[in-house]
Amino acid sequence: MTDSWAAFGADLHIEPVGAGLRSGLMNALREAVRTGRLAPGTRLPSSRTLAADLGVARNTVADAYAELVAEGWLTARQGSGTRVARRAAAAPAAGARSRPVRRRPAHNLMPGSPDVSSFPRAEWLKAARRALTAAPDAAFGYDDPRGRVELRTALADYLARARGVYADPERIVVCSGFVDGLALMGKVLRRHGVRAAAVESYGLDIHWNLLVEAGLSTPCLPVDAHGARTGELGGAAGVGAVLLTPAHQFPTGVPLHPGRRAAAVDWARSSGGLILEDDYDGEFRYDRQPVGALQGLDPERVVYLGTASKSLAPGLRLAWMVLPEALVDEVCDAKGGREWMSATPDQLTLAEFIRSGAYDRHVRAMRLRYRRRRDQLVDALAERAPDFRVSGIAAGLHAVLELPEGTEQSVVQAATWQGLALERLARFRHRDAEPGRDGLVIGYGTPSDSGWAGALDALCRVLP
Ligand SMILES: Cc1ncc(COP(=O)(O)O)c(C=O)c1O
């Protein structure tokens, strides 16, 4: 019985409709019955068991069951528990597969996205008009595999000024998001005979998987309060590269300690290894000047990867690599010798957007807005959930909320039933990493301004 229930939960992406727990649960149950995922006659878990699984009050489940009995979806009999009514489900047509229903959560606190409702549409359109009017015909053909020179020039100025990157347009290669750049680097590393690229013990599995797909293994470096323990790179046999998030470790939020930065560079110099620097949200630092890029310490041993996904919008799929000089041709070769991935009109628009100062203005305005959200998050938790510690708040668009041991799963489930999407810390732990603390990774960049207060309120309500 427990097994059949276990198959019917957040893992099957059943998400409640609406904000209330009880009505969310009722909607999800109706949907499961309607689509045949809960077959007629199936016995449901007791309200006590389900309430414990979901981390909600028993009465919430009991009330939802009672209403669904009254509506005819379920039956309840002394001794045989609560079951799906025999006539409740419209049987799916023969051969039809019941697909899990994905609904948008009412509140989205998933990390990974900025507030896309703040995309500077008017300024972007103005930049596009200016850029396309001035563009030579050649800009609309198959182009230089490094990307448009206008964008590489604008990026070189910006990255040197704002991120301390040693940047020359000749060694910049535009790519279609960080993921594209990482996949290209995976290919190049394998062509160099590298077999392993170390990664941080917390990060994104999609990134690790890209390296694995390129034929590399991904041993992990433990992450602590000073970032990744880069001093351990020397002892890791066969490692030819390391992927780091130095400005703001993802997702724990700590900057890489100066000693650890130096250790990474020392390792790269002495072993001939390469550092892949993921500077995904380096612009958003709130307590002081942004931490400069590691690449400035040794541009011939560090590949700097930046992206417009946090500063502007992930949908643009625009990112850039600043490469050691010796790697530029190889990366262009891995790209296929042509610009096939990033649309040149968008590259020209971004170039103009940066050149005109609109990028700086946008980043400054968003920094203020995210900082305000970060403060509101910290204040709300201090007032309504003072026992919970928030960390990783000095920068970026997400924070880590530490939870009492053993509660991570149930809090996320309760959040799902509240229509609140968030991610647990364990989701970002490398499979070879030591077990770590329980926590939530809260993306405060994602909600629109109008949805922010409701999301914050929902978060405070689901904490144990
Ligand atoms: C750690 C990290 N690196 C890089 C990126 C950016 O990826 P992309 O440029 O492919 O959108 C993200 C986006 O969520 C991220 O979280």
XYZ file of C-alpha atoms and ligand atoms in Angstrom:
480
model
C 0.000 0.000 0.000
C 2.702 2.421 0.990
C 4.414 1.635 -2.301
C 1.450 2.521 -4.428
C 1.189 5.788 -2.571
C 4.877 6.459 -2.923
C 4.393 6.352 -6.667
C 1.809 9.066 -6.359
C 3.607 12.073 -5.081
C 5.790 14.966 -6.000
C 8.110 12.575 -7.864
C 5.379 12.096 -10.459
C 5.132 15.861 -10.780
C 1.647 16.112 -9.460
C 1.394 19.653 -8.348
C -1.539 21.175 -6.553
C -3.664 23.843 -8.128
C -4.257 26.979 -6.075
C -2.723 28.127 -2.872
C -4.540 26.156 -0.142
C -3.155 22.863 1.107
C -6.480 21.096 1.283
C -7.752 22.220 -2.093
C -4.334 21.561 -3.649
C -4.425 18.025 -2.322
C -8.000 17.532 -3.526
C -7.167 18.776 -7.011
C -4.169 16.499 -7.261
C -6.208 13.492 -6.106
C -8.996 14.222 -8.582
C -6.434 14.536 -11.346
C -4.804 11.236 -10.410
C -8.172 9.475 -10.440
C -9.284 11.145 -13.661
C -6.122 10.170 -15.514
C -6.218 6.607 -14.183
C -3.037 6.874 -12.156
C -5.092 5.919 -9.121
C -7.198 3.021 -10.340
C -10.757 2.392 -9.107
C -10.669 0.404 -5.885
C -7.148 1.543 -4.920
C -6.852 1.937 -1.204
C -5.402 5.257 -0.132
C -3.053 5.589 2.832
C -4.607 6.567 6.128
C -4.918 10.286 6.715
C -2.333 9.952 9.485
C 0.224 8.292 7.177
C -0.310 10.694 4.311
C -0.196 13.706 6.606
C 3.126 12.504 7.994
C 4.477 11.889 4.470
C 3.497 15.336 3.315
C 4.409 17.151 6.489
C 0.889 18.588 6.861
C -1.747 18.427 9.589
C -3.787 15.225 9.731
C -7.033 17.190 9.612
C -6.026 18.688 6.271
C -5.874 15.235 4.728
C -8.950 13.960 6.565
C -10.982 16.974 5.357
C -9.788 16.511 1.772
C -10.737 12.812 1.876
C -14.148 13.622 3.355
C -14.949 16.163 0.649
C -13.867 13.804 -2.124
C -16.092 11.109 -0.618
C -18.965 13.596 -0.664
C -18.200 14.405 -4.309
C -18.164 10.711 -5.229
C -14.473 10.382 -6.090
C -13.649 8.242 -3.063
C -15.492 5.846 -0.809
C -14.921 5.333 2.888
C -16.013 2.222 4.725
C -15.383 1.118 8.248
C -12.657 -1.531 8.122
C -11.643 -1.085 4.495
C -10.326 2.471 4.663
C -10.596 5.097 1.961
C -10.605 3.868 -1.630
C -10.999 5.287 -5.105
C -14.672 4.907 -6.035
C -15.433 2.183 -8.609
C -17.227 4.510 -10.962
C -15.062 7.591 -10.370
C -12.513 7.285 -13.135
C -13.306 7.814 -16.743
C -11.230 4.894 -18.022
C -8.493 6.059 -20.333
C -8.985 5.126 -23.970
C -7.316 1.843 -24.919
C -3.667 2.441 -25.612
C -3.763 5.964 -24.207
C -0.931 6.616 -21.808
C -1.598 8.620 -18.705
C 0.896 11.451 -18.733
C 1.798 13.222 -15.531
C 0.162 16.625 -15.452
C 2.568 19.496 -14.986
C 1.061 22.609 -13.588
C 2.743 25.870 -12.892
C 3.222 26.306 -9.170
C 1.499 29.314 -7.646
C 4.853 30.512 -6.271
C 8.235 29.824 -7.757
C 11.316 30.034 -5.554
C 13.423 27.703 -7.674
C 17.013 28.845 -8.032
C 18.435 29.330 -11.493
C 16.464 32.119 -13.079
C 16.434 35.898 -12.717
C 13.211 37.901 -12.645
C 12.434 37.597 -16.343
C 9.484 39.971 -15.983
C 12.120 42.707 -15.585
C 13.735 42.023 -18.935
C 14.506 45.508 -20.340
C 12.336 45.108 -23.422
C 12.280 48.741 -24.519
C 16.039 49.236 -24.166
C 16.703 45.902 -25.894
C 14.486 46.878 -28.813
C 16.243 50.230 -29.132
C 19.620 48.489 -29.133
C 18.369 45.969 -31.720
C 17.136 48.733 -34.007
C 20.429 50.613 -33.810
C 22.543 47.469 -34.161
C 20.661 45.983 -37.107
C 20.483 49.302 -38.930
C 24.256 49.637 -38.745
C 25.103 45.963 -39.361
C 26.992 45.076 -42.543
C 25.390 42.474 -44.833
C 28.061 39.971 -43.820
C 26.593 39.927 -40.310
C 23.618 37.969 -41.653
C 25.701 35.194 -43.198
C 27.663 32.287 -41.680
C 30.139 34.059 -39.525
C 33.385 33.891 -37.562
C 33.208 30.927 -35.151
C 34.376 33.226 -32.337
C 31.193 35.283 -32.751
C 30.694 38.871 -33.929
C 33.660 41.155 -33.406
C 31.354 43.950 -32.165
C 30.223 41.748 -29.284
C 33.705 40.447 -28.509
C 35.001 44.022 -28.387
C 32.181 45.229 -26.128
C 32.648 42.205 -23.850
C 36.402 42.682 -23.627
C 35.899 46.257 -22.346
C 33.125 45.317 -19.982
C 34.787 42.211 -18.511
C 38.082 44.008 -17.910
C 36.306 46.915 -16.232
C 33.608 45.112 -14.240
C 35.061 41.661 -13.553
C 38.846 42.131 -13.649
C 39.148 39.701 -16.546
C 42.208 39.887 -18.778
C 40.205 40.074 -21.975
C 41.189 40.634 -25.570
C 38.525 40.336 -28.302
C 40.810 37.870 -30.096
C 40.540 35.310 -27.296
C 36.820 35.622 -26.661
C 34.488 33.011 -28.137
C 30.732 33.553 -27.971
C 28.639 30.513 -27.121
C 25.028 29.557 -26.666
C 24.803 29.647 -22.890
C 27.320 28.420 -20.333
C 26.250 24.856 -21.073
C 27.384 25.170 -24.677
C 30.750 26.568 -23.589
C 31.209 23.785 -21.063
C 30.350 21.102 -23.634
C 32.894 22.625 -26.042
C 35.534 22.622 -23.315
C 34.713 18.985 -22.521
C 35.381 18.104 -26.154
C 38.650 20.052 -26.250
C 39.856 18.506 -22.986
C 39.208 14.999 -24.283
C 41.085 15.804 -27.492
C 43.993 16.736 -25.214
C 43.791 13.310 -23.598
C 42.350 14.602 -20.311
C 40.308 11.895 -18.587
C 39.025 13.620 -15.470
C 37.713 17.102 -14.635
C 37.255 17.773 -10.925
C 34.038 19.500 -9.892
C 32.762 21.008 -6.646
C 30.884 18.672 -4.320
C 27.854 20.973 -4.692
C 26.751 22.114 -8.125
C 24.494 21.292 -11.040
C 24.324 17.718 -12.282
C 23.462 18.935 -15.792
C 26.927 20.489 -15.909
C 28.653 17.393 -14.554
C 26.729 15.266 -17.050
C 27.973 17.382 -19.951
C 31.534 16.592 -18.920
C 30.665 12.916 -18.560
C 29.098 12.930 -22.030
C 32.366 14.337 -23.346
C 34.090 11.238 -21.913
C 35.455 12.714 -18.681
C 35.020 11.464 -15.150
C 34.067 14.090 -12.558
C 35.647 13.420 -9.160
C 34.476 15.950 -6.606
C 36.305 18.400 -4.353
C 34.686 18.956 -0.962
C 33.150 22.403 -0.445
C 33.330 24.067 2.991
C 32.928 27.581 4.378
C 35.856 28.782 2.220
C 34.630 27.226 -1.009
C 36.102 24.219 -2.808
C 39.159 22.655 -1.187
C 41.419 23.279 -4.152
C 44.490 22.252 -2.112
C 43.308 18.673 -2.647
C 43.707 18.922 -6.428
C 47.357 17.890 -6.182
C 46.412 14.533 -4.700
C 43.767 13.774 -7.330
C 45.506 11.528 -9.846
C 44.721 12.041 -13.528
C 42.749 15.270 -13.099
C 43.462 17.667 -15.980
C 40.861 20.361 -15.295
C 38.672 21.719 -12.527
C 35.295 23.420 -12.780
C 34.844 26.127 -10.109
C 32.357 28.867 -9.193
C 34.845 31.204 -7.463
C 32.797 34.400 -7.071
C 29.776 32.702 -5.510
C 29.832 28.950 -5.033
C 26.716 27.373 -6.475
C 24.590 26.743 -4.527
C 26.188 27.230 -1.071
C 26.971 30.877 -1.814
C 30.491 31.203 -0.377
C 33.230 33.013 -2.310
C 36.399 31.030 -2.931
C 38.936 32.025 -0.252
C 42.023 33.879 -1.583
C 44.255 31.019 -0.379
C 42.114 28.519 -2.274
C 42.246 30.682 -5.416
C 46.019 30.715 -5.188
C 46.081 26.940 -4.599
C 43.967 26.360 -7.723
C 46.295 28.483 -9.858
C 49.405 26.816 -8.347
C 47.947 23.419 -9.175
C 47.142 24.459 -12.764
C 50.650 25.853 -13.300
C 52.501 22.922 -11.810
C 50.371 20.210 -13.432
C 49.570 21.879 -16.771
C 45.885 21.657 -15.765
C 43.113 24.045 -16.704
C 40.653 25.911 -14.485
C 37.125 26.404 -15.864
C 35.743 29.461 -14.084
C 31.935 29.614 -14.051
C 31.138 33.290 -13.349
C 27.374 32.856 -13.647
C 26.228 35.659 -11.307
C 29.430 37.558 -10.558
C 27.767 40.960 -11.029
C 25.359 40.534 -8.155
C 27.272 41.168 -4.956
C 25.573 43.205 -2.244
C 27.892 43.853 0.652
C 30.889 45.237 -1.249
C 32.493 45.420 -4.674
C 31.989 42.214 -6.657
C 34.754 39.660 -6.145
C 36.968 39.862 -9.224
C 37.377 36.948 -11.578
C 40.008 34.311 -10.876
C 41.041 34.434 -14.537
C 43.013 37.652 -13.946
C 45.514 35.615 -11.868
C 46.568 33.497 -14.839
C 44.795 34.033 -18.183
C 46.777 31.198 -19.781
C 45.578 28.605 -17.279
C 41.995 29.770 -16.693
C 39.036 29.598 -19.065
C 36.582 32.279 -17.966
C 32.925 31.517 -18.740
C 30.317 34.261 -18.383
C 26.653 34.329 -19.344
C 23.727 36.689 -19.884
C 21.421 34.132 -18.241
C 21.378 35.828 -14.808
C 22.174 39.413 -15.718
C 19.563 39.572 -18.503
C 17.602 36.404 -19.322
C 18.371 32.705 -19.842
C 16.181 32.689 -22.952
C 18.762 34.761 -24.821
C 21.168 31.798 -24.770
C 24.138 34.133 -24.963
C 27.375 33.458 -23.129
C 31.097 33.931 -23.656
C 34.405 32.263 -22.996
C 37.665 34.106 -22.501
C 40.284 31.545 -23.481
C 43.987 31.009 -23.065
C 45.458 32.120 -26.364
C 46.611 28.594 -27.191
C 43.056 27.232 -27.042
C 41.192 29.686 -29.287
C 41.661 27.780 -32.531
C 40.871 24.440 -30.938
C 37.632 25.745 -29.455
C 36.654 27.242 -32.819
C 37.398 23.883 -34.384
C 35.241 22.111 -31.799
C 32.507 24.609 -32.619
C 32.560 23.418 -36.210
C 34.524 26.240 -37.797
C 31.459 28.474 -38.176
C 29.114 30.413 -35.935
C 26.241 27.943 -35.843
C 24.887 28.320 -32.360
C 24.242 31.965 -31.473
C 22.192 34.195 -33.743
C 24.282 37.111 -34.980
C 21.467 39.706 -34.793
C 21.206 38.926 -31.053
C 24.976 39.167 -30.678
C 24.932 42.584 -32.355
C 22.076 43.700 -30.150
C 23.900 42.644 -26.978
C 27.029 44.414 -28.225
C 25.077 47.633 -28.670
C 23.275 47.115 -25.364
C 26.641 46.906 -23.568
C 28.325 49.655 -25.584
C 25.510 52.148 -24.927
C 25.680 51.658 -21.152
C 22.241 49.993 -20.988
C 23.777 46.761 -19.649
C 25.463 48.561 -16.746
C 22.268 50.431 -15.947
C 20.230 47.230 -16.031
C 22.678 45.341 -13.818
C 22.758 48.231 -11.322
C 18.966 48.431 -11.161
C 18.618 44.653 -10.793
C 21.304 44.566 -8.115
C 19.275 47.036 -6.055
C 16.081 45.093 -6.620
C 17.593 41.702 -5.724
C 19.314 43.202 -2.725
C 15.952 44.475 -1.499
C 14.458 41.021 -1.981
C 17.350 39.408 -0.198
C 16.820 41.787 2.749
C 13.085 41.094 2.782
C 13.752 37.355 2.794
C 16.196 37.648 5.694
C 13.845 39.968 7.641
C 10.792 37.754 7.091
C 12.654 34.681 8.279
C 14.123 36.508 11.263
C 10.623 37.536 12.288
C 8.600 34.442 11.457
C 11.144 31.629 11.597
C 13.956 32.910 13.842
C 15.391 29.444 14.473
C 16.418 29.028 10.847
C 19.809 30.186 9.622
C 20.150 31.655 6.137
C 23.526 31.598 4.442
C 25.110 32.503 1.113
C 23.345 35.853 1.093
C 26.194 38.218 0.224
C 25.701 37.728 -3.487
C 23.666 36.132 -6.239
C 19.993 35.381 -6.652
C 19.551 32.576 -4.167
C 20.180 31.748 -0.519
C 20.490 28.570 1.494
C 18.096 28.055 4.380
C 19.367 25.488 6.843
C 16.776 23.005 8.113
C 16.678 20.717 11.146
C 18.183 17.335 10.331
C 15.804 14.923 8.629
C 13.198 17.508 7.600
C 14.337 18.418 4.076
C 12.090 15.990 2.227
C 8.943 16.740 4.195
C 9.364 20.518 3.924
C 9.728 20.284 0.157
C 6.660 18.056 -0.035
C 4.631 20.429 2.124
C 5.795 23.261 -0.118
C 4.673 21.362 -3.204
C 1.232 20.941 -1.767
C 1.142 24.655 -0.998
C 1.882 25.385 -4.636
C 5.371 26.576 -3.726
C 8.243 25.336 -5.880
C 11.655 25.232 -4.244
C 14.674 23.007 -4.313
C 16.351 21.008 -1.586
C 20.061 21.293 -0.980
C 20.579 17.555 -1.455
C 19.514 17.950 -5.083
C 22.833 19.715 -5.752
C 25.102 17.303 -3.878
C 27.529 15.248 -5.939
C 26.860 11.538 -5.620
C 30.389 10.947 -4.257
C 30.167 13.780 -1.716
C 30.013 13.219 2.031
C 26.469 13.480 3.405
C 25.717 17.109 4.246
C 23.312 19.238 6.199
C 19.619 19.566 5.365
C 18.564 22.756 3.651
C 16.588 24.563 0.996
C 18.014 26.541 -1.892
C 15.737 29.530 -2.299
C 15.834 31.440 -5.552
C 14.589 34.949 -4.800
C 15.246 36.268 -8.288
C 12.539 34.234 -9.968
C 9.172 35.694 -8.821
C 7.843 38.806 -10.460
C 7.455 41.840 -8.186
C 3.743 41.193 -7.824
C 4.312 37.564 -6.793
C 7.159 38.133 -4.366
C 5.206 38.896 -1.162
C 2.966 35.854 -1.655
C 5.947 33.600 -2.293
C 7.664 34.835 0.862
C 4.535 34.260 2.892
C 4.082 30.737 1.502
C 7.701 29.953 2.364
C 7.300 31.037 5.983
C 4.152 28.911 6.254
C 5.797 25.646 5.211
C 8.729 25.811 7.610
C 8.442 23.271 10.440
C 25.961 27.527 -11.545
C 25.441 28.023 -12.858
N 26.283 28.173 -13.864
C 25.872 28.638 -15.070
C 24.560 28.953 -15.293
C 24.136 29.548 -16.604
O 23.878 28.609 -17.533
P 23.425 29.037 -19.016
O 24.309 30.173 -19.458
O 23.661 27.792 -19.818
O 21.995 29.435 -18.957
C 23.643 28.764 -14.281
C 22.215 29.036 -14.519
O 21.356 28.684 -13.785
C 24.092 28.286 -13.031
O 23.234 28.120 -12.014
